[in-house]
Coordinates of C-alpha atoms and ligand atoms in Angstrom, one line a residue:
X1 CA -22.1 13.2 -5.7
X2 CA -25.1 10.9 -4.9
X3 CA -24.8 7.4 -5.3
X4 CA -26.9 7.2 -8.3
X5 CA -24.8 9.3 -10.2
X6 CA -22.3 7.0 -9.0
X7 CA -23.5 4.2 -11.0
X8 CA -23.2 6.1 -14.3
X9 CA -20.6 5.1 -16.9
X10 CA -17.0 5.9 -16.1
X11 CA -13.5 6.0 -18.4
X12 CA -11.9 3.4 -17.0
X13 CA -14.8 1.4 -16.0
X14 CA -13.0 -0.7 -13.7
X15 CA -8.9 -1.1 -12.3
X16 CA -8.5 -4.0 -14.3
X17 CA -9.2 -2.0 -17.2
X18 CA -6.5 0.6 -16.5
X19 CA -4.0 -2.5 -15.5
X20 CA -4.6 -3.6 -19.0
X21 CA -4.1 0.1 -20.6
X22 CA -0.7 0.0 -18.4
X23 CA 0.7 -3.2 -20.1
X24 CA 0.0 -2.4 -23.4
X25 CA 2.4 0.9 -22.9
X26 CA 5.1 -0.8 -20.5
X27 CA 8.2 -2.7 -21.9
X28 CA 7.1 -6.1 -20.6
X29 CA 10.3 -6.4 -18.1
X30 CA 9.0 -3.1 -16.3
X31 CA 5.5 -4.6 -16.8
X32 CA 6.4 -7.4 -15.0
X33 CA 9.1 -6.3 -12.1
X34 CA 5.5 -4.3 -11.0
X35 CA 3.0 -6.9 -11.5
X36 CA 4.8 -9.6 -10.2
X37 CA 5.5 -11.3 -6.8
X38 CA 7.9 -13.5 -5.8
X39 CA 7.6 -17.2 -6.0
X40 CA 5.7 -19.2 -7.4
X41 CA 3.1 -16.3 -7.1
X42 CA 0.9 -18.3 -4.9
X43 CA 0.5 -15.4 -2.3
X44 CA -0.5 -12.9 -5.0
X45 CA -2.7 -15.1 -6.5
X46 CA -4.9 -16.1 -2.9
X47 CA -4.8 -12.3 -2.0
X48 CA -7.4 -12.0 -4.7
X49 CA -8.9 -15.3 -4.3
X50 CA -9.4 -14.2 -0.5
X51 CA -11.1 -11.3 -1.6
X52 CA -13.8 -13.3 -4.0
X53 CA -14.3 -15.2 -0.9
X54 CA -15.3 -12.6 1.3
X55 CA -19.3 -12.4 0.5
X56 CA -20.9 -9.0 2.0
X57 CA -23.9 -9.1 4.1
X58 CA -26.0 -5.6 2.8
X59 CA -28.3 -4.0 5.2
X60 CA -31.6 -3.5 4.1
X61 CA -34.3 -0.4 4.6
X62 CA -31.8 1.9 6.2
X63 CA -32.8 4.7 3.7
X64 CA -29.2 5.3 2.7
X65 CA -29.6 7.2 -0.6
X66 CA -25.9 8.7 -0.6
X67 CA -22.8 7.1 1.6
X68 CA -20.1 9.3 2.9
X69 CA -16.8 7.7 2.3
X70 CA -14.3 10.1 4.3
X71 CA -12.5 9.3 7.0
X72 CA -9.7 9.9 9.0
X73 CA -6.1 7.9 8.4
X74 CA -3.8 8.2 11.2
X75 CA -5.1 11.4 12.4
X76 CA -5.5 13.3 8.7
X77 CA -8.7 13.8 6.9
X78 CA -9.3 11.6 3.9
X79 CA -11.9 11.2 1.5
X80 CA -12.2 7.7 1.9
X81 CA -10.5 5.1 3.9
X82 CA -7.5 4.8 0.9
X83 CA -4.0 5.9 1.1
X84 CA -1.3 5.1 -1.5
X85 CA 1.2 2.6 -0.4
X86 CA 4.5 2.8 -0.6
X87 CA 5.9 2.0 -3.9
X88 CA 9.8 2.3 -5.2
X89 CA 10.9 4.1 -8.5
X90 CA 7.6 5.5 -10.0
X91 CA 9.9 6.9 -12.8
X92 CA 10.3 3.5 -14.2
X93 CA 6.7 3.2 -15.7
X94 CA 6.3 7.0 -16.4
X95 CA 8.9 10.4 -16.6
X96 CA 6.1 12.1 -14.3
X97 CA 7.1 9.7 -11.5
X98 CA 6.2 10.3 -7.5
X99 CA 5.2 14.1 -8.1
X100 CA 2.1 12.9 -10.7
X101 CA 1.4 10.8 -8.1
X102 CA 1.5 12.8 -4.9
X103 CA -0.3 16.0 -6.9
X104 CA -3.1 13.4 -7.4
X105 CA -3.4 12.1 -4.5
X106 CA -3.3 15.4 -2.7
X107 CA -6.5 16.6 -5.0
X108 CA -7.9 13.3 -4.5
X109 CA -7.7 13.7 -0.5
X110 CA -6.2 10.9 -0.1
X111 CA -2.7 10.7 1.8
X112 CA 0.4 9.8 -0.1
X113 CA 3.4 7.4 0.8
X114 CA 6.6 7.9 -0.3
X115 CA 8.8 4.8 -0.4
X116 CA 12.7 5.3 0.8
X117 CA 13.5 4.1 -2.4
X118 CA 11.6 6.7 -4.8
X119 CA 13.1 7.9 -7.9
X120 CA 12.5 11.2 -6.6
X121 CA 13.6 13.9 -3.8
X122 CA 11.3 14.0 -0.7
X123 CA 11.4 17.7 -0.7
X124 CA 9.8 17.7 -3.9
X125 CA 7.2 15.4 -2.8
X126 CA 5.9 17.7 0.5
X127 CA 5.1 20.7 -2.0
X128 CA 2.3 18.6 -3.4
X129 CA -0.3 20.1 -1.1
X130 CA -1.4 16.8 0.3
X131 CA -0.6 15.1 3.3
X132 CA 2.8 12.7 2.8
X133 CA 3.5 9.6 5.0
X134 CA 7.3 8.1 4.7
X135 CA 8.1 4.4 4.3
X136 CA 11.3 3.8 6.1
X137 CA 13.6 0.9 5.2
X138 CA 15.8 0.2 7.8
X139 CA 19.0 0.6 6.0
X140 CA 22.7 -0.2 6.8
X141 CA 23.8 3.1 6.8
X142 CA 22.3 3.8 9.8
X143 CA 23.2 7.5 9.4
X144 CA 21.1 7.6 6.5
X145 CA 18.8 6.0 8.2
X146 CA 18.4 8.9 10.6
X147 CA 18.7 11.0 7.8
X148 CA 15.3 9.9 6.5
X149 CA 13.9 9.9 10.1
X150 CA 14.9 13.7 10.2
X151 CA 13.4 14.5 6.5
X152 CA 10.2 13.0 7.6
X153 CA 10.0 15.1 10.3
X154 CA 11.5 18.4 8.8
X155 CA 9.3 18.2 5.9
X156 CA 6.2 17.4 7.9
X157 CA 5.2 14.2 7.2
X158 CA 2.2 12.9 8.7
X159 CA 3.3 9.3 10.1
X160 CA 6.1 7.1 9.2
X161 CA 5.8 3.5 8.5
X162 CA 8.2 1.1 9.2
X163 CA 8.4 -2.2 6.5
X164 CA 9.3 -5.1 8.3
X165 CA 8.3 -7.8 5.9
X166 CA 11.7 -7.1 4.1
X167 CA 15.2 -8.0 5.6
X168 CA 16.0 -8.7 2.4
X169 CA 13.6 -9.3 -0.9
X170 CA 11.9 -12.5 -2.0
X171 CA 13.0 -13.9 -5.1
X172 CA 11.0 -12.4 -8.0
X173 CA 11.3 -15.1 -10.7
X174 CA 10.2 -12.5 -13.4
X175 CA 12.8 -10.3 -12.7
X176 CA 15.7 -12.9 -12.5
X177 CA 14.3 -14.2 -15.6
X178 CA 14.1 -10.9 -17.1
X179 CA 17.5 -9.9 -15.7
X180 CA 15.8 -7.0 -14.6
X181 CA 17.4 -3.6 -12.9
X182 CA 16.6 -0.2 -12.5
X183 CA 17.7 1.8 -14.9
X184 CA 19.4 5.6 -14.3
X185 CA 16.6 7.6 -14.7
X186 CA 14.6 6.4 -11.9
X187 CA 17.4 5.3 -9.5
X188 CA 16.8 5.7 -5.2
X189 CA 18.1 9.5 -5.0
X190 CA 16.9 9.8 -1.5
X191 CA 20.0 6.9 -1.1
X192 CA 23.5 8.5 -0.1
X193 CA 25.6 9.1 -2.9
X194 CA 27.2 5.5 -4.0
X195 CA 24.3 3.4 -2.7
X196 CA 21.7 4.2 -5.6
X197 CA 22.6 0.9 -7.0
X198 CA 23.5 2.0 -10.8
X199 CA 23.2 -1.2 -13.0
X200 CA 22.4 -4.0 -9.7
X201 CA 19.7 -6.1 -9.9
X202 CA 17.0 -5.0 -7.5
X203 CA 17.2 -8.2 -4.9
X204 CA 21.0 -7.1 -5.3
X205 CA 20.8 -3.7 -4.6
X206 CA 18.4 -3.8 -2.1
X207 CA 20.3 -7.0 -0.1
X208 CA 23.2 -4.4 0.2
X209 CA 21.4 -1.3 1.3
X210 CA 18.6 -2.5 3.5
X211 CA 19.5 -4.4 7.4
X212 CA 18.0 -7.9 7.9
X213 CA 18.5 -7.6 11.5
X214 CA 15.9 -5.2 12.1
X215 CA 14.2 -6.3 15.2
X216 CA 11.8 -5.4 18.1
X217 CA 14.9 -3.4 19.9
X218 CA 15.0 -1.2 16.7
X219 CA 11.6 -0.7 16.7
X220 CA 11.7 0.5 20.7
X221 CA 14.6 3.2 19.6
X222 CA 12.6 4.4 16.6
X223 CA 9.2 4.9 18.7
X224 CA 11.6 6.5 20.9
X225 CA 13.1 8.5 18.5
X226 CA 10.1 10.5 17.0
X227 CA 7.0 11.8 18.0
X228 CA 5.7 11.6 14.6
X229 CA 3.1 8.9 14.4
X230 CA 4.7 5.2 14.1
X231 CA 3.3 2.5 11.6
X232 CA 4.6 -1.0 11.0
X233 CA 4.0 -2.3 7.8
X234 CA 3.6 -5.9 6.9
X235 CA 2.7 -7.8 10.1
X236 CA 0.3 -11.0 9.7
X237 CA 0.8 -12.3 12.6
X238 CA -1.5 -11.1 16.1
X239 CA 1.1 -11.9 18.6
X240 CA 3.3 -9.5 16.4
X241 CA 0.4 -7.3 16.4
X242 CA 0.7 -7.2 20.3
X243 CA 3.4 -6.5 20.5
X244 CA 4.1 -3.8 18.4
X245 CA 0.9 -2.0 20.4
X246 CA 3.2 -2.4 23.6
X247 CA 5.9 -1.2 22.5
X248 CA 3.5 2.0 21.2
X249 CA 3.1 1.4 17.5
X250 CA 0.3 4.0 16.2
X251 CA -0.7 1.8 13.4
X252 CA -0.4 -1.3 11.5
X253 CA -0.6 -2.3 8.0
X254 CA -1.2 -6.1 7.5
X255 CA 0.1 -6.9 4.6
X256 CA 2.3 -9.7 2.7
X257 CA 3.5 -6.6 0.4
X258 CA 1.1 -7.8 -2.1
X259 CA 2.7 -11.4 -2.8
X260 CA 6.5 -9.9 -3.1
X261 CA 7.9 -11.2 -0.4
X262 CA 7.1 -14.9 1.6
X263 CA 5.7 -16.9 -1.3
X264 CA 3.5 -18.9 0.9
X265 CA 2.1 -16.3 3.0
X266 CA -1.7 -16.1 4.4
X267 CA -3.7 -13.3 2.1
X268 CA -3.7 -10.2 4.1
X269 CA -7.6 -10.0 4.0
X270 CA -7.5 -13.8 6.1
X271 CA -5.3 -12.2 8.5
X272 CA -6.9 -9.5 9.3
X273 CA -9.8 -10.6 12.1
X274 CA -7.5 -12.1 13.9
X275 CA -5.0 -9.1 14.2
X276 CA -8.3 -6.6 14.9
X277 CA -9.1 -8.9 17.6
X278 CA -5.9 -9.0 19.1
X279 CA -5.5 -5.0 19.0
X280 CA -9.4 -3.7 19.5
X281 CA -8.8 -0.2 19.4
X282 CA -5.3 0.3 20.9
X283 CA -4.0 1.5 16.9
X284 CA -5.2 1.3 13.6
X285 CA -5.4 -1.1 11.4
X286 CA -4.8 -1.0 7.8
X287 CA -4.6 -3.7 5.0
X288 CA -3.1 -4.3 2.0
X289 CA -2.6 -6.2 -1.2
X290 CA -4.7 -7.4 -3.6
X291 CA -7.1 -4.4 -3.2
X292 CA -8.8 -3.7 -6.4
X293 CA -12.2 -2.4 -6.5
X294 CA -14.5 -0.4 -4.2
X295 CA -16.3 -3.3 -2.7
X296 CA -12.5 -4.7 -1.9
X297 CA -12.7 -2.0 0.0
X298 CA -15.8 -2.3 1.9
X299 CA -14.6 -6.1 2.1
X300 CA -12.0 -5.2 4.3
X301 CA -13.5 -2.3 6.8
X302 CA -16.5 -5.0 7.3
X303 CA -13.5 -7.1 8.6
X304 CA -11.9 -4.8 10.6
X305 CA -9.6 -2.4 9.2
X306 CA -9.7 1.5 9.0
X307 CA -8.7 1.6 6.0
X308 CA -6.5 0.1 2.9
X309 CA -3.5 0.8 1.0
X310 CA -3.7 0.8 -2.5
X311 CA -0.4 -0.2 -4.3
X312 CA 0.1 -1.4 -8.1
X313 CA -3.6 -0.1 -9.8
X314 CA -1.6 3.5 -8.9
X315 CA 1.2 2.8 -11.3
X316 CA -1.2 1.4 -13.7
X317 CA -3.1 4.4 -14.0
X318 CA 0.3 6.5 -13.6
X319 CA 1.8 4.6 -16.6
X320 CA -0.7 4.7 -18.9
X321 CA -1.9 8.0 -18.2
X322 CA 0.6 10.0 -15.8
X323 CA -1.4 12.2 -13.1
X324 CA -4.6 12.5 -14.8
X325 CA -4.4 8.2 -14.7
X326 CA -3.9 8.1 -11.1
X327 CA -6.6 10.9 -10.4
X328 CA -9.0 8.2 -12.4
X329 CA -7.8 5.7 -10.5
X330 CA -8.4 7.5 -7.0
X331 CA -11.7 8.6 -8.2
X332 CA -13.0 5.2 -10.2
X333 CA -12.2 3.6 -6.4
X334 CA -14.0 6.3 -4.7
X335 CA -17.1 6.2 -6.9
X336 CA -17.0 2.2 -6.6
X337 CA -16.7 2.8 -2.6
X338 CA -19.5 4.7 -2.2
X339 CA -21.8 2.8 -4.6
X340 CA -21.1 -0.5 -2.6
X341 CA -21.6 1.5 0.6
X342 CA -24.7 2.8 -0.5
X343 CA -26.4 -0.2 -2.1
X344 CA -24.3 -2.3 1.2
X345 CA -26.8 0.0 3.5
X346 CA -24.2 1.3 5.0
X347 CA -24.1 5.0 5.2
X348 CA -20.7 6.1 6.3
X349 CA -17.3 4.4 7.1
X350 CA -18.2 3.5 10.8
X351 CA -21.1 1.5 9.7
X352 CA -19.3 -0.5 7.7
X353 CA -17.5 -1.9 10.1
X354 CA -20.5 -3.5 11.3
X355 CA -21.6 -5.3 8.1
X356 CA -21.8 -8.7 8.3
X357 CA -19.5 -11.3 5.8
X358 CA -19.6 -15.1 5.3
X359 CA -16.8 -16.7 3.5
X360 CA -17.3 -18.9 0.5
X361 CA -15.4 -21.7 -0.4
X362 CA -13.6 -20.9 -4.2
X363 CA -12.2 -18.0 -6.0
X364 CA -14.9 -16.7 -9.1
X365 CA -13.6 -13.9 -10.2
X366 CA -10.8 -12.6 -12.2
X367 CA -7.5 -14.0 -11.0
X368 CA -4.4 -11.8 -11.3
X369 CA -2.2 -12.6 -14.4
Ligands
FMN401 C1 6.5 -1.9 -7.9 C2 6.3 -2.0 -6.4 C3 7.2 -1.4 -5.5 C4 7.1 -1.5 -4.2 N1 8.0 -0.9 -3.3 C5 7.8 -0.9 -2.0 C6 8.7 -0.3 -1.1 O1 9.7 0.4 -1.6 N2 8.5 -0.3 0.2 C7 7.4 -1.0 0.7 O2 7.2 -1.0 1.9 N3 6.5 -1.6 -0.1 C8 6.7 -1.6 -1.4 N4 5.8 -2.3 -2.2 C9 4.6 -3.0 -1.6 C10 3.4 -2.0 -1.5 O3 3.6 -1.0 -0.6 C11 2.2 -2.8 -1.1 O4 2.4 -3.5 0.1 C12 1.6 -3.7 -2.2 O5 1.9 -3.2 -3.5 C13 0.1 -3.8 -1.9 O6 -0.4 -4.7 -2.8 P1 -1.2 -4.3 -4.1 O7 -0.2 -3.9 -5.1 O8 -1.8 -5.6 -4.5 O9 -2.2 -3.2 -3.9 C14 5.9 -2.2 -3.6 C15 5.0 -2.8 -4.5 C16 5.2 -2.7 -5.8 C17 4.1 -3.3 -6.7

């Protein structure tokens, strides 16, 4: 597609729109348990704030008439510097659940994450046809644990990627207001029998299934456990960053897990320079939350990273249109992408790293409800 096709009207014109088709079909505690962050929501608010910040610099005379978005993620061929993050029970906001998703994502090109906690096999998930990354929590039943390790492996997952923002979760004031918890139909099946957390709140469940002491010795073991390529995903910090490149982390996704967890934390978009600097090129970098539009995109490879995760606009446009809804969402993003690229002067993903951003001083745009 050339960029000036690009530019032509699209059904849903933007994310926002599809976040607004999703709430008008979701009960509003689902709604919420998925829109929501923890706290007083100040992180999840200044991840977008950070983003309407973050002014672009566009090149100009390059004769760029089409941008090429693809990529590589981690070793695998994308289309564009996007991979779906990790996200638990996808059957809660539609019956289709992770397979919608992963199916998309695979036609899309773009790599797919399942979350330890999905609502559905991982075998099922590898049969999409598209390449599959595994979010590891680092649970208490270490054997299970392994057992994850070993399906990652076995079913031939392309990295695995380590959360480490989450020895336990942050308090979701939605949900305890709601009295939110997950019910049957989309429970953690990859979770040994007995641990799938039937009726629990999700803080509940999750405080007694996942380890809080995770720390830099489990990290070592895992890194020496598998070959397959090793992500961390949440770090903020660079010394953190450092050291995770020491110890021979592949990747790393800089992330606040999109405002869920330390009320309080930096945006991951103001973290980011920092971290790049620290690392250079000894792993990639990714970044998420709070990514919602093409040029959110752009915003972050101009300040560093390879590439982002995108997290809740893919239940959005799962919810309120199942596989077809996240396929619009993929290729809305992707069509956004490469019209800011193009009109950026910035012809393919490497030259957007070089583009140029100065930081303004308010939020303008749209702020997260
Ligand atoms: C409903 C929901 C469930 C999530 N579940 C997980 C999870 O199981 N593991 C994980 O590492 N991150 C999880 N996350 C965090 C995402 O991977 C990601 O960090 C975050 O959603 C990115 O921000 P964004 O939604 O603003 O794009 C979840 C996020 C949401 C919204």
């Amino acid at each position: 597609m050339t960029s000036g096709s690009a530019v032509l009207a699209t059904d849903p014109l933007t994310l926002a729109d599809v976040e607004d088709r999703a709430r008008a079909v979701l009960a509003p505690e689902v709604y919420d348990f998925v829109a929501g962050g923890s706290g007083g929501e100040s992180t999840l608010n200044a991840n977008r704030s950070a983003f309407d910040r973050c002014h672009l610099v566009p090149r100009v005379l390059s004769g760029v008439d089409t941008a090429d978005t693809r990529t590589t993620l981690l070793g695998v061929p994308a289309s564009m510097p996007v991979a779906v993050a990790p996200m638990a029970f996808h059957s809660l906001v539609h019956p289709d659940g992770e397979p919608a998703v992963s199916r998309a994502a695979a036609a899309a090109g773009v790599p797919f994450t399942a979350a330890t906690l999905a609502s559905c096999p991982l075998d099922e998930l590898a049969s999409a046809g598209g390449d599959l990354f595994l979010q590891l929590y680092w649970l208490r039943d270490r054997a299970r644990t392994e057992w994850l390790i070993g399906e990652a492996e076995r079913l031939g997952a392309r990295a695995l990627i380590l959360t480490v923002d989450v020895p336990f979760m942050g308090r979701r004031l939605r949900d305890l207001r709601n009295g939110f918890a997950v019910p049957a139909h989309a429970a953690p099946v990859n979770l040994a029998d007995g641990q799938r957390g039937g009726g629990q709140s999700v803080g509940g469940h999750a405080a007694s299934v996942i380890d809080p002491t995770l720390s830099w010795s489990d990290v070592d073991r895992v890194r020496r456990r598998t070959r397959l390529p090793l992500v961390l995903k949440g770090v903020l910090d660079p010394a953190d960053a450092r050291r995770a490149v020491d110890l021979g982390v592949d990747g790393l996704v800089v992330s606040n897990h999109g405002g869920r967890q330390l009320d309080g934390a930096v945006p991951s978009l103001l973290a980011l320079p920092a971290i790049r600097d620290e690392v250079g090129d000894a792993c990639e970098v990714l970044l998420d939350s709070g990514v919602r539009s093409g040029t959110d995109v752009l915003r972050a490879l101009a300040l560093g990273a390879s590439g982002v995760l995108l997290g809740r606009p893919v239940l959005w446009g799962l919810a309120s249109g199942g596989e077809q809804g996240v396929t619009g969402v993929l290729e809305l993003l992707r069509s956004e992408l490469e019209v800011s690229m193009a009109l950026a002067g910035a012809p393919n993903v490497a030259a957007a790293g070089w583009l140029g951003v100065r930081w303004g001083s308010g939020a303008y745009g749209r702020e997260e409800s």
